[in-house]
mmCIF file with all atom_site columns, C-alpha atoms in Angstrom:
data_model
loop_
_atom_site.group_PDB
_atom_site.id
_atom_site.type_symbol
_atom_site.label_atom_id
_atom_site.label_alt_id
_atom_site.label_comp_id
_atom_site.label_asym_id
_atom_site.label_entity_id
_atom_site.label_seq_id
_atom_site.pdbx_PDB_ins_code
_atom_site.Cartn_x
_atom_site.Cartn_y
_atom_site.Cartn_z
_atom_site.occupancy
_atom_site.B_iso_or_equiv
_atom_site.pdbx_formal_charge
_atom_site.auth_seq_id
_atom_site.auth_comp_id
_atom_site.auth_asym_id
_atom_site.auth_atom_id
_atom_site.pdbx_PDB_model_num
ATOM 1   C CA . UNK A 1 1   ? -134.029 142.662 -61.908 1.00 47.00 ? 1   UNK A CA 1
ATOM 2   C CA . UNK A 1 2   ? -136.524 142.787 -64.489 1.00 49.00 ? 2   UNK A CA 1
ATOM 3   C CA . UNK A 1 3   ? -137.049 139.229 -66.686 1.00 48.00 ? 3   UNK A CA 1
ATOM 4   C CA . UNK A 1 4   ? -135.644 140.375 -70.599 1.00 53.00 ? 4   UNK A CA 1
ATOM 5   C CA . UNK A 1 5   ? -138.780 140.631 -72.433 1.00 54.00 ? 5   UNK A CA 1
ATOM 6   C CA . UNK A 1 6   ? -140.289 137.295 -74.079 1.00 53.00 ? 6   UNK A CA 1
ATOM 7   C CA . UNK A 1 7   ? -138.253 135.679 -71.740 1.00 49.00 ? 7   UNK A CA 1
ATOM 8   C CA . UNK A 1 8   ? -140.141 132.918 -69.073 1.00 51.00 ? 8   UNK A CA 1
ATOM 9   C CA . UNK A 1 9   ? -139.768 133.088 -65.681 1.00 48.00 ? 9   UNK A CA 1
ATOM 10  C CA . UNK A 1 10  ? -138.201 130.297 -63.579 1.00 51.00 ? 10  UNK A CA 1
ATOM 11  C CA . UNK A 1 11  ? -140.847 129.961 -60.630 1.00 49.00 ? 11  UNK A CA 1
ATOM 12  C CA . UNK A 1 12  ? -144.172 129.700 -61.320 1.00 49.00 ? 12  UNK A CA 1
ATOM 13  C CA . UNK A 1 13  ? -147.003 130.487 -58.545 1.00 47.00 ? 13  UNK A CA 1
ATOM 14  C CA . UNK A 1 14  ? -149.197 127.566 -57.491 1.00 50.00 ? 14  UNK A CA 1
ATOM 15  C CA . UNK A 1 15  ? -152.683 127.682 -58.701 1.00 51.00 ? 15  UNK A CA 1
ATOM 16  C CA . UNK A 1 16  ? -153.689 126.619 -54.573 1.00 53.00 ? 16  UNK A CA 1
ATOM 17  C CA . UNK A 1 17  ? -151.404 128.607 -52.667 1.00 59.00 ? 17  UNK A CA 1
ATOM 18  C CA . UNK A 1 18  ? -154.069 130.204 -49.804 1.00 62.00 ? 18  UNK A CA 1
ATOM 19  C CA . UNK A 1 19  ? -154.724 133.619 -50.669 1.00 68.00 ? 19  UNK A CA 1
ATOM 20  C CA . UNK A 1 20  ? -154.689 136.827 -48.333 1.00 73.00 ? 20  UNK A CA 1
ATOM 21  C CA . UNK A 1 21  ? -158.424 136.338 -47.572 1.00 69.00 ? 21  UNK A CA 1
ATOM 22  C CA . UNK A 1 22  ? -158.350 132.792 -47.561 1.00 64.00 ? 22  UNK A CA 1
ATOM 23  C CA . UNK A 1 23  ? -155.771 133.279 -44.345 1.00 64.00 ? 23  UNK A CA 1
ATOM 24  C CA . UNK A 1 24  ? -157.408 136.510 -42.988 1.00 69.00 ? 24  UNK A CA 1
ATOM 25  C CA . UNK A 1 25  ? -160.314 133.647 -42.902 1.00 67.00 ? 25  UNK A CA 1
ATOM 26  C CA . UNK A 1 26  ? -158.002 131.395 -41.120 1.00 66.00 ? 26  UNK A CA 1
ATOM 27  C CA . UNK A 1 27  ? -156.660 133.362 -38.805 1.00 68.00 ? 27  UNK A CA 1
ATOM 28  C CA . UNK A 1 28  ? -160.468 134.531 -37.642 1.00 70.00 ? 28  UNK A CA 1
ATOM 29  C CA . UNK A 1 29  ? -161.603 130.694 -37.501 1.00 72.00 ? 29  UNK A CA 1
ATOM 30  C CA . UNK A 1 30  ? -158.564 129.679 -35.116 1.00 74.00 ? 30  UNK A CA 1
ATOM 31  C CA . UNK A 1 31  ? -158.431 132.846 -32.538 1.00 80.00 ? 31  UNK A CA 1
ATOM 32  C CA . UNK A 1 32  ? -162.354 132.010 -31.929 1.00 81.00 ? 32  UNK A CA 1
ATOM 33  C CA . UNK A 1 33  ? -160.603 129.184 -29.815 1.00 82.00 ? 33  UNK A CA 1
ATOM 34  C CA . UNK A 1 34  ? -158.948 131.102 -27.022 1.00 84.00 ? 34  UNK A CA 1
ATOM 35  C CA . UNK A 1 35  ? -161.820 133.391 -26.918 1.00 86.00 ? 35  UNK A CA 1
ATOM 36  C CA . UNK A 1 36  ? -164.389 130.693 -26.858 1.00 84.00 ? 36  UNK A CA 1
ATOM 37  C CA . UNK A 1 37  ? -162.363 129.047 -24.043 1.00 87.00 ? 37  UNK A CA 1
ATOM 38  C CA . UNK A 1 38  ? -162.474 132.648 -22.163 1.00 89.00 ? 38  UNK A CA 1
ATOM 39  C CA . UNK A 1 39  ? -165.851 132.500 -22.387 1.00 89.00 ? 39  UNK A CA 1
ATOM 40  C CA . UNK A 1 40  ? -166.351 129.379 -21.053 1.00 86.00 ? 40  UNK A CA 1
ATOM 41  C CA . UNK A 1 41  ? -163.841 130.259 -18.475 1.00 88.00 ? 41  UNK A CA 1
ATOM 42  C CA . UNK A 1 42  ? -166.564 132.522 -16.903 1.00 90.00 ? 42  UNK A CA 1
ATOM 43  C CA . UNK A 1 43  ? -169.573 130.891 -17.599 1.00 86.00 ? 43  UNK A CA 1
ATOM 44  C CA . UNK A 1 44  ? -167.556 128.440 -15.426 1.00 86.00 ? 44  UNK A CA 1
ATOM 45  C CA . UNK A 1 45  ? -166.617 130.904 -12.629 1.00 86.00 ? 45  UNK A CA 1
ATOM 46  C CA . UNK A 1 46  ? -169.775 132.380 -12.399 1.00 84.00 ? 46  UNK A CA 1
ATOM 47  C CA . UNK A 1 47  ? -171.421 128.590 -12.316 1.00 79.00 ? 47  UNK A CA 1
ATOM 48  C CA . UNK A 1 48  ? -169.348 127.193 -9.843  1.00 79.00 ? 48  UNK A CA 1
ATOM 49  C CA . UNK A 1 49  ? -169.133 130.712 -7.406  1.00 78.00 ? 49  UNK A CA 1
ATOM 50  C CA . UNK A 1 50  ? -171.011 128.444 -4.505  1.00 76.00 ? 50  UNK A CA 1
ATOM 51  C CA . UNK A 1 51  ? -170.004 125.554 -3.125  1.00 76.00 ? 51  UNK A CA 1
ATOM 52  C CA . UNK A 1 52  ? -171.362 121.815 -4.463  1.00 78.00 ? 52  UNK A CA 1
ATOM 53  C CA . UNK A 1 53  ? -173.061 123.262 -7.563  1.00 80.00 ? 53  UNK A CA 1
ATOM 54  C CA . UNK A 1 54  ? -172.393 120.031 -8.937  1.00 86.00 ? 54  UNK A CA 1
ATOM 55  C CA . UNK A 1 55  ? -172.831 117.807 -6.230  1.00 90.00 ? 55  UNK A CA 1
ATOM 56  C CA . UNK A 1 56  ? -173.732 114.838 -7.937  1.00 91.00 ? 56  UNK A CA 1
ATOM 57  C CA . UNK A 1 57  ? -170.652 114.893 -9.890  1.00 93.00 ? 57  UNK A CA 1
ATOM 58  C CA . UNK A 1 58  ? -168.654 115.066 -7.143  1.00 94.00 ? 58  UNK A CA 1
ATOM 59  C CA . UNK A 1 59  ? -170.309 112.588 -4.677  1.00 96.00 ? 59  UNK A CA 1
ATOM 60  C CA . UNK A 1 60  ? -169.694 109.948 -7.828  1.00 96.00 ? 60  UNK A CA 1
ATOM 61  C CA . UNK A 1 61  ? -165.300 110.816 -8.247  1.00 97.00 ? 61  UNK A CA 1
ATOM 62  C CA . UNK A 1 62  ? -166.060 110.694 -4.287  1.00 97.00 ? 62  UNK A CA 1
ATOM 63  C CA . UNK A 1 63  ? -167.153 107.224 -4.239  1.00 97.00 ? 63  UNK A CA 1
ATOM 64  C CA . UNK A 1 64  ? -164.989 106.223 -6.830  1.00 98.00 ? 64  UNK A CA 1
ATOM 65  C CA . UNK A 1 65  ? -161.858 107.500 -5.362  1.00 98.00 ? 65  UNK A CA 1
ATOM 66  C CA . UNK A 1 66  ? -162.757 105.885 -2.399  1.00 98.00 ? 66  UNK A CA 1
ATOM 67  C CA . UNK A 1 67  ? -163.686 102.491 -3.509  1.00 98.00 ? 67  UNK A CA 1
ATOM 68  C CA . UNK A 1 68  ? -160.593 102.382 -5.469  1.00 98.00 ? 68  UNK A CA 1
ATOM 69  C CA . UNK A 1 69  ? -157.808 103.485 -2.650  1.00 98.00 ? 69  UNK A CA 1
ATOM 70  C CA . UNK A 1 70  ? -159.425 100.737 -0.781  1.00 98.00 ? 70  UNK A CA 1
ATOM 71  C CA . UNK A 1 71  ? -159.459 97.966  -2.919  1.00 98.00 ? 71  UNK A CA 1
ATOM 72  C CA . UNK A 1 72  ? -155.468 99.052  -4.604  1.00 97.00 ? 72  UNK A CA 1
ATOM 73  C CA . UNK A 1 73  ? -154.093 100.029 -0.889  1.00 97.00 ? 73  UNK A CA 1
ATOM 74  C CA . UNK A 1 74  ? -156.730 98.055  2.214   1.00 96.00 ? 74  UNK A CA 1
ATOM 75  C CA . UNK A 1 75  ? -160.623 99.036  3.739   1.00 96.00 ? 75  UNK A CA 1
ATOM 76  C CA . UNK A 1 76  ? -158.009 100.955 6.343   1.00 96.00 ? 76  UNK A CA 1
ATOM 77  C CA . UNK A 1 77  ? -156.672 103.122 3.774   1.00 97.00 ? 77  UNK A CA 1
ATOM 78  C CA . UNK A 1 78  ? -159.532 105.619 3.318   1.00 97.00 ? 78  UNK A CA 1
ATOM 79  C CA . UNK A 1 79  ? -163.285 106.428 4.536   1.00 97.00 ? 79  UNK A CA 1
ATOM 80  C CA . UNK A 1 80  ? -166.146 108.352 2.570   1.00 97.00 ? 80  UNK A CA 1
ATOM 81  C CA . UNK A 1 81  ? -168.153 110.551 4.375   1.00 96.00 ? 81  UNK A CA 1
ATOM 82  C CA . UNK A 1 82  ? -170.821 113.821 4.699   1.00 94.00 ? 82  UNK A CA 1
ATOM 83  C CA . UNK A 1 83  ? -168.263 117.338 4.224   1.00 92.00 ? 83  UNK A CA 1
ATOM 84  C CA . UNK A 1 84  ? -169.551 119.323 7.027   1.00 85.00 ? 84  UNK A CA 1
ATOM 85  C CA . UNK A 1 85  ? -173.227 119.788 6.840   1.00 85.00 ? 85  UNK A CA 1
ATOM 86  C CA . UNK A 1 86  ? -173.553 119.929 3.209   1.00 84.00 ? 86  UNK A CA 1
ATOM 87  C CA . UNK A 1 87  ? -175.739 116.703 3.022   1.00 90.00 ? 87  UNK A CA 1
ATOM 88  C CA . UNK A 1 88  ? -173.344 115.445 0.623   1.00 94.00 ? 88  UNK A CA 1
ATOM 89  C CA . UNK A 1 89  ? -170.906 112.762 0.636   1.00 95.00 ? 89  UNK A CA 1
ATOM 90  C CA . UNK A 1 90  ? -168.057 114.369 -1.146  1.00 95.00 ? 90  UNK A CA 1
ATOM 91  C CA . UNK A 1 91  ? -165.304 113.954 2.243   1.00 96.00 ? 91  UNK A CA 1
ATOM 92  C CA . UNK A 1 92  ? -162.369 111.853 1.878   1.00 97.00 ? 92  UNK A CA 1
ATOM 93  C CA . UNK A 1 93  ? -160.730 110.930 4.217   1.00 98.00 ? 93  UNK A CA 1
ATOM 94  C CA . UNK A 1 94  ? -157.460 109.193 3.647   1.00 98.00 ? 94  UNK A CA 1
ATOM 95  C CA . UNK A 1 95  ? -155.668 106.688 7.077   1.00 97.00 ? 95  UNK A CA 1
ATOM 96  C CA . UNK A 1 96  ? -152.178 105.627 7.157   1.00 97.00 ? 96  UNK A CA 1
ATOM 97  C CA . UNK A 1 97  ? -150.511 105.485 10.877  1.00 96.00 ? 97  UNK A CA 1
ATOM 98  C CA . UNK A 1 98  ? -147.339 106.644 9.324   1.00 96.00 ? 98  UNK A CA 1
ATOM 99  C CA . UNK A 1 99  ? -149.076 109.993 8.910   1.00 96.00 ? 99  UNK A CA 1
ATOM 100 C CA . UNK A 1 100 ? -148.311 112.715 11.068  1.00 96.00 ? 100 UNK A CA 1
ATOM 101 C CA . UNK A 1 101 ? -149.456 112.490 14.233  1.00 95.00 ? 101 UNK A CA 1
ATOM 102 C CA . UNK A 1 102 ? -151.305 116.466 15.250  1.00 92.00 ? 102 UNK A CA 1
ATOM 103 C CA . UNK A 1 103 ? -153.462 115.401 12.030  1.00 93.00 ? 103 UNK A CA 1
ATOM 104 C CA . UNK A 1 104 ? -154.461 112.047 14.066  1.00 95.00 ? 104 UNK A CA 1
ATOM 105 C CA . UNK A 1 105 ? -152.834 109.943 11.154  1.00 96.00 ? 105 UNK A CA 1
ATOM 106 C CA . UNK A 1 106 ? -155.588 111.269 8.636   1.00 96.00 ? 106 UNK A CA 1
ATOM 107 C CA . UNK A 1 107 ? -155.730 113.131 5.807   1.00 96.00 ? 107 UNK A CA 1
ATOM 108 C CA . UNK A 1 108 ? -158.542 115.427 4.780   1.00 96.00 ? 108 UNK A CA 1
ATOM 109 C CA . UNK A 1 109 ? -159.913 115.893 1.167   1.00 96.00 ? 109 UNK A CA 1
ATOM 110 C CA . UNK A 1 110 ? -163.514 117.924 0.056   1.00 94.00 ? 110 UNK A CA 1
ATOM 111 C CA . UNK A 1 111 ? -164.183 116.447 -3.359  1.00 94.00 ? 111 UNK A CA 1
ATOM 112 C CA . UNK A 1 112 ? -164.445 119.983 -4.896  1.00 90.00 ? 112 UNK A CA 1
ATOM 113 C CA . UNK A 1 113 ? -165.761 120.292 -8.896  1.00 88.00 ? 113 UNK A CA 1
ATOM 114 C CA . UNK A 1 114 ? -162.296 121.248 -9.663  1.00 87.00 ? 114 UNK A CA 1
ATOM 115 C CA . UNK A 1 115 ? -161.161 117.414 -8.170  1.00 89.00 ? 115 UNK A CA 1
ATOM 116 C CA . UNK A 1 116 ? -164.228 116.098 -10.322 1.00 90.00 ? 116 UNK A CA 1
ATOM 117 C CA . UNK A 1 117 ? -162.253 116.908 -13.126 1.00 90.00 ? 117 UNK A CA 1
ATOM 118 C CA . UNK A 1 118 ? -165.170 118.823 -14.117 1.00 90.00 ? 118 UNK A CA 1
ATOM 119 C CA . UNK A 1 119 ? -163.370 122.196 -15.537 1.00 91.00 ? 119 UNK A CA 1
ATOM 120 C CA . UNK A 1 120 ? -161.003 119.617 -17.252 1.00 93.00 ? 120 UNK A CA 1
ATOM 121 C CA . UNK A 1 121 ? -163.354 117.972 -18.822 1.00 93.00 ? 121 UNK A CA 1
ATOM 122 C CA . UNK A 1 122 ? -165.372 121.444 -20.094 1.00 92.00 ? 122 UNK A CA 1
ATOM 123 C CA . UNK A 1 123 ? -161.492 122.798 -21.655 1.00 93.00 ? 123 UNK A CA 1
ATOM 124 C CA . UNK A 1 124 ? -161.225 119.407 -23.815 1.00 95.00 ? 124 UNK A CA 1
ATOM 125 C CA . UNK A 1 125 ? -164.703 119.619 -24.470 1.00 94.00 ? 125 UNK A CA 1
ATOM 126 C CA . UNK A 1 126 ? -165.001 123.455 -25.563 1.00 93.00 ? 126 UNK A CA 1
ATOM 127 C CA . UNK A 1 127 ? -161.543 122.995 -27.085 1.00 93.00 ? 127 UNK A CA 1
ATOM 128 C CA . UNK A 1 128 ? -162.580 120.430 -29.292 1.00 94.00 ? 128 UNK A CA 1
ATOM 129 C CA . UNK A 1 129 ? -165.710 122.315 -30.347 1.00 93.00 ? 129 UNK A CA 1
ATOM 130 C CA . UNK A 1 130 ? -164.318 125.421 -31.470 1.00 90.00 ? 130 UNK A CA 1
ATOM 131 C CA . UNK A 1 131 ? -161.329 123.397 -33.740 1.00 90.00 ? 131 UNK A CA 1
ATOM 132 C CA . UNK A 1 132 ? -161.909 124.194 -37.197 1.00 87.00 ? 132 UNK A CA 1
ATOM 133 C CA . UNK A 1 133 ? -162.139 122.659 -40.727 1.00 83.00 ? 133 UNK A CA 1
ATOM 134 C CA . UNK A 1 134 ? -163.300 119.491 -38.664 1.00 89.00 ? 134 UNK A CA 1
ATOM 135 C CA . UNK A 1 135 ? -166.450 117.991 -39.395 1.00 88.00 ? 135 UNK A CA 1
ATOM 136 C CA . UNK A 1 136 ? -169.615 117.926 -36.693 1.00 90.00 ? 136 UNK A CA 1
ATOM 137 C CA . UNK A 1 137 ? -169.816 113.936 -36.660 1.00 91.00 ? 137 UNK A CA 1
ATOM 138 C CA . UNK A 1 138 ? -166.523 113.432 -35.942 1.00 91.00 ? 138 UNK A CA 1
ATOM 139 C CA . UNK A 1 139 ? -166.435 115.642 -33.569 1.00 93.00 ? 139 UNK A CA 1
ATOM 140 C CA . UNK A 1 140 ? -169.534 114.394 -32.410 1.00 94.00 ? 140 UNK A CA 1
ATOM 141 C CA . UNK A 1 141 ? -168.155 110.710 -31.406 1.00 93.00 ? 141 UNK A CA 1
ATOM 142 C CA . UNK A 1 142 ? -164.406 112.002 -30.614 1.00 94.00 ? 142 UNK A CA 1
ATOM 143 C CA . UNK A 1 143 ? -166.306 113.943 -27.598 1.00 96.00 ? 143 UNK A CA 1
ATOM 144 C CA . UNK A 1 144 ? -167.340 111.136 -25.186 1.00 96.00 ? 144 UNK A CA 1
ATOM 145 C CA . UNK A 1 145 ? -164.339 108.933 -25.393 1.00 96.00 ? 145 UNK A CA 1
ATOM 146 C CA . UNK A 1 146 ? -161.930 111.968 -24.955 1.00 96.00 ? 146 UNK A CA 1
ATOM 147 C CA . UNK A 1 147 ? -164.263 113.015 -21.656 1.00 96.00 ? 147 UNK A CA 1
ATOM 148 C CA . UNK A 1 148 ? -163.850 109.197 -20.813 1.00 97.00 ? 148 UNK A CA 1
ATOM 149 C CA . UNK A 1 149 ? -159.794 109.607 -21.061 1.00 97.00 ? 149 UNK A CA 1
ATOM 150 C CA . UNK A 1 150 ? -159.835 112.654 -18.963 1.00 96.00 ? 150 UNK A CA 1
ATOM 151 C CA . UNK A 1 151 ? -162.227 111.093 -16.317 1.00 96.00 ? 151 UNK A CA 1
ATOM 152 C CA . UNK A 1 152 ? -160.289 108.193 -15.682 1.00 97.00 ? 152 UNK A CA 1
ATOM 153 C CA . UNK A 1 153 ? -156.904 109.754 -15.686 1.00 96.00 ? 153 UNK A CA 1
ATOM 154 C CA . UNK A 1 154 ? -158.585 112.221 -13.338 1.00 96.00 ? 154 UNK A CA 1
ATOM 155 C CA . UNK A 1 155 ? -159.717 109.907 -10.620 1.00 97.00 ? 155 UNK A CA 1
ATOM 156 C CA . UNK A 1 156 ? -155.657 107.982 -11.657 1.00 97.00 ? 156 UNK A CA 1
ATOM 157 C CA . UNK A 1 157 ? -154.308 111.603 -10.144 1.00 96.00 ? 157 UNK A CA 1
ATOM 158 C CA . UNK A 1 158 ? -156.482 111.006 -6.880  1.00 97.00 ? 158 UNK A CA 1
ATOM 159 C CA . UNK A 1 159 ? -155.602 107.202 -6.654  1.00 97.00 ? 159 UNK A CA 1
ATOM 160 C CA . UNK A 1 160 ? -151.468 108.597 -7.182  1.00 97.00 ? 160 UNK A CA 1
ATOM 161 C CA . UNK A 1 161 ? -152.466 110.908 -3.754  1.00 97.00 ? 161 UNK A CA 1
ATOM 162 C CA . UNK A 1 162 ? -152.224 107.786 -1.365  1.00 97.00 ? 162 UNK A CA 1
ATOM 163 C CA . UNK A 1 163 ? -148.782 106.204 -2.422  1.00 97.00 ? 163 UNK A CA 1
ATOM 164 C CA . UNK A 1 164 ? -147.265 109.849 -2.561  1.00 96.00 ? 164 UNK A CA 1
ATOM 165 C CA . UNK A 1 165 ? -148.303 110.104 0.723   1.00 96.00 ? 165 UNK A CA 1
ATOM 166 C CA . UNK A 1 166 ? -147.557 107.195 2.121   1.00 96.00 ? 166 UNK A CA 1
ATOM 167 C CA . UNK A 1 167 ? -143.361 106.931 0.232   1.00 95.00 ? 167 UNK A CA 1
ATOM 168 C CA . UNK A 1 168 ? -142.706 110.027 2.644   1.00 92.00 ? 168 UNK A CA 1
ATOM 169 C CA . UNK A 1 169 ? -144.004 109.231 6.022   1.00 95.00 ? 169 UNK A CA 1
ATOM 170 C CA . UNK A 1 170 ? -142.210 106.332 5.977   1.00 93.00 ? 170 UNK A CA 1
ATOM 171 C CA . UNK A 1 171 ? -139.669 107.875 6.162   1.00 92.00 ? 171 UNK A CA 1
ATOM 172 C CA . UNK A 1 172 ? -140.527 110.364 8.957   1.00 92.00 ? 172 UNK A CA 1
ATOM 173 C CA . UNK A 1 173 ? -143.134 108.517 10.591  1.00 94.00 ? 173 UNK A CA 1
ATOM 174 C CA . UNK A 1 174 ? -145.692 110.637 12.522  1.00 94.00 ? 174 UNK A CA 1
ATOM 175 C CA . UNK A 1 175 ? -143.931 113.766 11.564  1.00 94.00 ? 175 UNK A CA 1
ATOM 176 C CA . UNK A 1 176 ? -145.755 116.770 10.349  1.00 94.00 ? 176 UNK A CA 1
ATOM 177 C CA . UNK A 1 177 ? -144.817 117.836 6.746   1.00 93.00 ? 177 UNK A CA 1
ATOM 178 C CA . UNK A 1 178 ? -144.075 113.749 6.139   1.00 94.00 ? 178 UNK A CA 1
ATOM 179 C CA . UNK A 1 179 ? -146.801 113.912 3.620   1.00 94.00 ? 179 UNK A CA 1
ATOM 180 C CA . UNK A 1 180 ? -145.983 117.294 1.449   1.00 95.00 ? 180 UNK A CA 1
ATOM 181 C CA . UNK A 1 181 ? -145.194 115.057 -1.842  1.00 95.00 ? 181 UNK A CA 1
ATOM 182 C CA . UNK A 1 182 ? -148.867 114.132 -2.358  1.00 95.00 ? 182 UNK A CA 1
ATOM 183 C CA . UNK A 1 183 ? -148.982 118.229 -1.923  1.00 95.00 ? 183 UNK A CA 1
ATOM 184 C CA . UNK A 1 184 ? -146.375 118.862 -4.539  1.00 95.00 ? 184 UNK A CA 1
ATOM 185 C CA . UNK A 1 185 ? -147.943 116.353 -7.311  1.00 95.00 ? 185 UNK A CA 1
ATOM 186 C CA . UNK A 1 186 ? -151.215 118.140 -6.052  1.00 93.00 ? 186 UNK A CA 1
ATOM 187 C CA . UNK A 1 187 ? -150.240 121.885 -6.911  1.00 93.00 ? 187 UNK A CA 1
ATOM 188 C CA . UNK A 1 188 ? -148.199 120.915 -10.365 1.00 94.00 ? 188 UNK A CA 1
ATOM 189 C CA . UNK A 1 189 ? -151.021 119.112 -11.571 1.00 93.00 ? 189 UNK A CA 1
ATOM 190 C CA . UNK A 1 190 ? -153.470 121.707 -10.563 1.00 88.00 ? 190 UNK A CA 1
ATOM 191 C CA . UNK A 1 191 ? -150.876 124.512 -11.819 1.00 88.00 ? 191 UNK A CA 1
ATOM 192 C CA . UNK A 1 192 ? -149.472 122.940 -15.054 1.00 92.00 ? 192 UNK A CA 1
ATOM 193 C CA . UNK A 1 193 ? -149.728 119.237 -15.802 1.00 93.00 ? 193 UNK A CA 1
ATOM 194 C CA . UNK A 1 194 ? -153.827 119.354 -16.543 1.00 92.00 ? 194 UNK A CA 1
ATOM 195 C CA . UNK A 1 195 ? -153.252 122.102 -18.964 1.00 91.00 ? 195 UNK A CA 1
ATOM 196 C CA . UNK A 1 196 ? -150.011 120.295 -20.915 1.00 95.00 ? 196 UNK A CA 1
ATOM 197 C CA . UNK A 1 197 ? -151.776 116.982 -20.743 1.00 96.00 ? 197 UNK A CA 1
ATOM 198 C CA . UNK A 1 198 ? -155.329 118.487 -22.248 1.00 95.00 ? 198 UNK A CA 1
ATOM 199 C CA . UNK A 1 199 ? -152.819 120.360 -24.795 1.00 94.00 ? 199 UNK A CA 1
ATOM 200 C CA . UNK A 1 200 ? -150.701 117.079 -25.462 1.00 95.00 ? 200 UNK A CA 1
ATOM 201 C CA . UNK A 1 201 ? -154.603 115.494 -26.132 1.00 96.00 ? 201 UNK A CA 1
ATOM 202 C CA . UNK A 1 202 ? -156.233 117.544 -28.438 1.00 94.00 ? 202 UNK A CA 1
ATOM 203 C CA . UNK A 1 203 ? -153.120 117.726 -30.392 1.00 94.00 ? 203 UNK A CA 1
ATOM 204 C CA . UNK A 1 204 ? -152.945 114.139 -30.653 1.00 94.00 ? 204 UNK A CA 1
ATOM 205 C CA . UNK A 1 205 ? -156.619 114.365 -31.431 1.00 94.00 ? 205 UNK A CA 1
ATOM 206 C CA . UNK A 1 206 ? -155.904 117.164 -33.866 1.00 92.00 ? 206 UNK A CA 1
ATOM 207 C CA . UNK A 1 207 ? -153.386 115.071 -35.892 1.00 91.00 ? 207 UNK A CA 1
ATOM 208 C CA . UNK A 1 208 ? -155.377 111.604 -35.483 1.00 90.00 ? 208 UNK A CA 1
ATOM 209 C CA . UNK A 1 209 ? -158.616 112.867 -37.549 1.00 90.00 ? 209 UNK A CA 1
ATOM 210 C CA . UNK A 1 210 ? -156.513 114.978 -39.722 1.00 83.00 ? 210 UNK A CA 1
ATOM 211 C CA . UNK A 1 211 ? -155.034 111.631 -41.052 1.00 77.00 ? 211 UNK A CA 1
ATOM 212 C CA . UNK A 1 212 ? -158.235 109.614 -41.167 1.00 67.00 ? 212 UNK A CA 1
ATOM 213 C CA . UNK A 1 213 ? -159.844 112.958 -43.077 1.00 62.00 ? 213 UNK A CA 1
ATOM 214 C CA . UNK A 1 214 ? -156.609 112.722 -45.535 1.00 56.00 ? 214 UNK A CA 1
ATOM 215 C CA . UNK A 1 215 ? -157.193 109.052 -46.249 1.00 59.00 ? 215 UNK A CA 1
ATOM 216 C CA . UNK A 1 216 ? -160.930 109.533 -47.090 1.00 61.00 ? 216 UNK A CA 1
ATOM 217 C CA . UNK A 1 217 ? -159.816 112.015 -49.504 1.00 53.00 ? 217 UNK A CA 1
ATOM 218 C CA . UNK A 1 218 ? -156.804 110.710 -50.703 1.00 55.00 ? 218 UNK A CA 1
ATOM 219 C CA . UNK A 1 219 ? -159.035 107.154 -51.498 1.00 56.00 ? 219 UNK A CA 1
ATOM 220 C CA . UNK A 1 220 ? -162.046 108.804 -53.035 1.00 54.00 ? 220 UNK A CA 1
ATOM 221 C CA . UNK A 1 221 ? -159.697 110.875 -55.252 1.00 47.00 ? 221 UNK A CA 1
ATOM 222 C CA . UNK A 1 222 ? -157.767 107.309 -56.473 1.00 52.00 ? 222 UNK A CA 1
ATOM 223 C CA . UNK A 1 223 ? -160.752 105.919 -57.023 1.00 51.00 ? 223 UNK A CA 1
ATOM 224 C CA . UNK A 1 224 ? -161.887 108.548 -59.528 1.00 52.00 ? 224 UNK A CA 1
#
């Protein structure tokens, strides 16, 4: 319906509305995130195709895991040793008298690059770097903090394996498969858990830094 001549419209289009060009530009910037993650995923797969590519990180994580496990659950709860003939100390062997007899009451783990949390740290770093409209300065101080949190969460995940395995084997001591609870936990974290946690962390980070930026500009505007 057309308005009569010289009749003012009730609705005025705000001057600060986003234009089509700005919307397209915004879409391009956010599209870089999945494309960048895909590219990094391909590079990571190539770099870690051979075993022990990141052995120095794997050894650090294995040592921390073993030390914490012994501190929390007793000195006999785990041992640290060389994995096969690799020359790297990346094998953690968990022990409990109730673990399956067929496994000599032990559960052996090889601390790979995945177990070391390298994949997760690379993922969240790429996500932060590619996030648009956030200054480089904020990203630079954010990344070390986020990586520290991810590293600690990964260590926590590893430390939780022992009590989960023990909890099942206390009910059915020595029985094959009594330690299955740790496998269920591990598979969930590997398939979905890590992605969910990292996404939540990124969202929280994004909201926090945007809140800081908004407050900063609001203060500058009010000072004027």
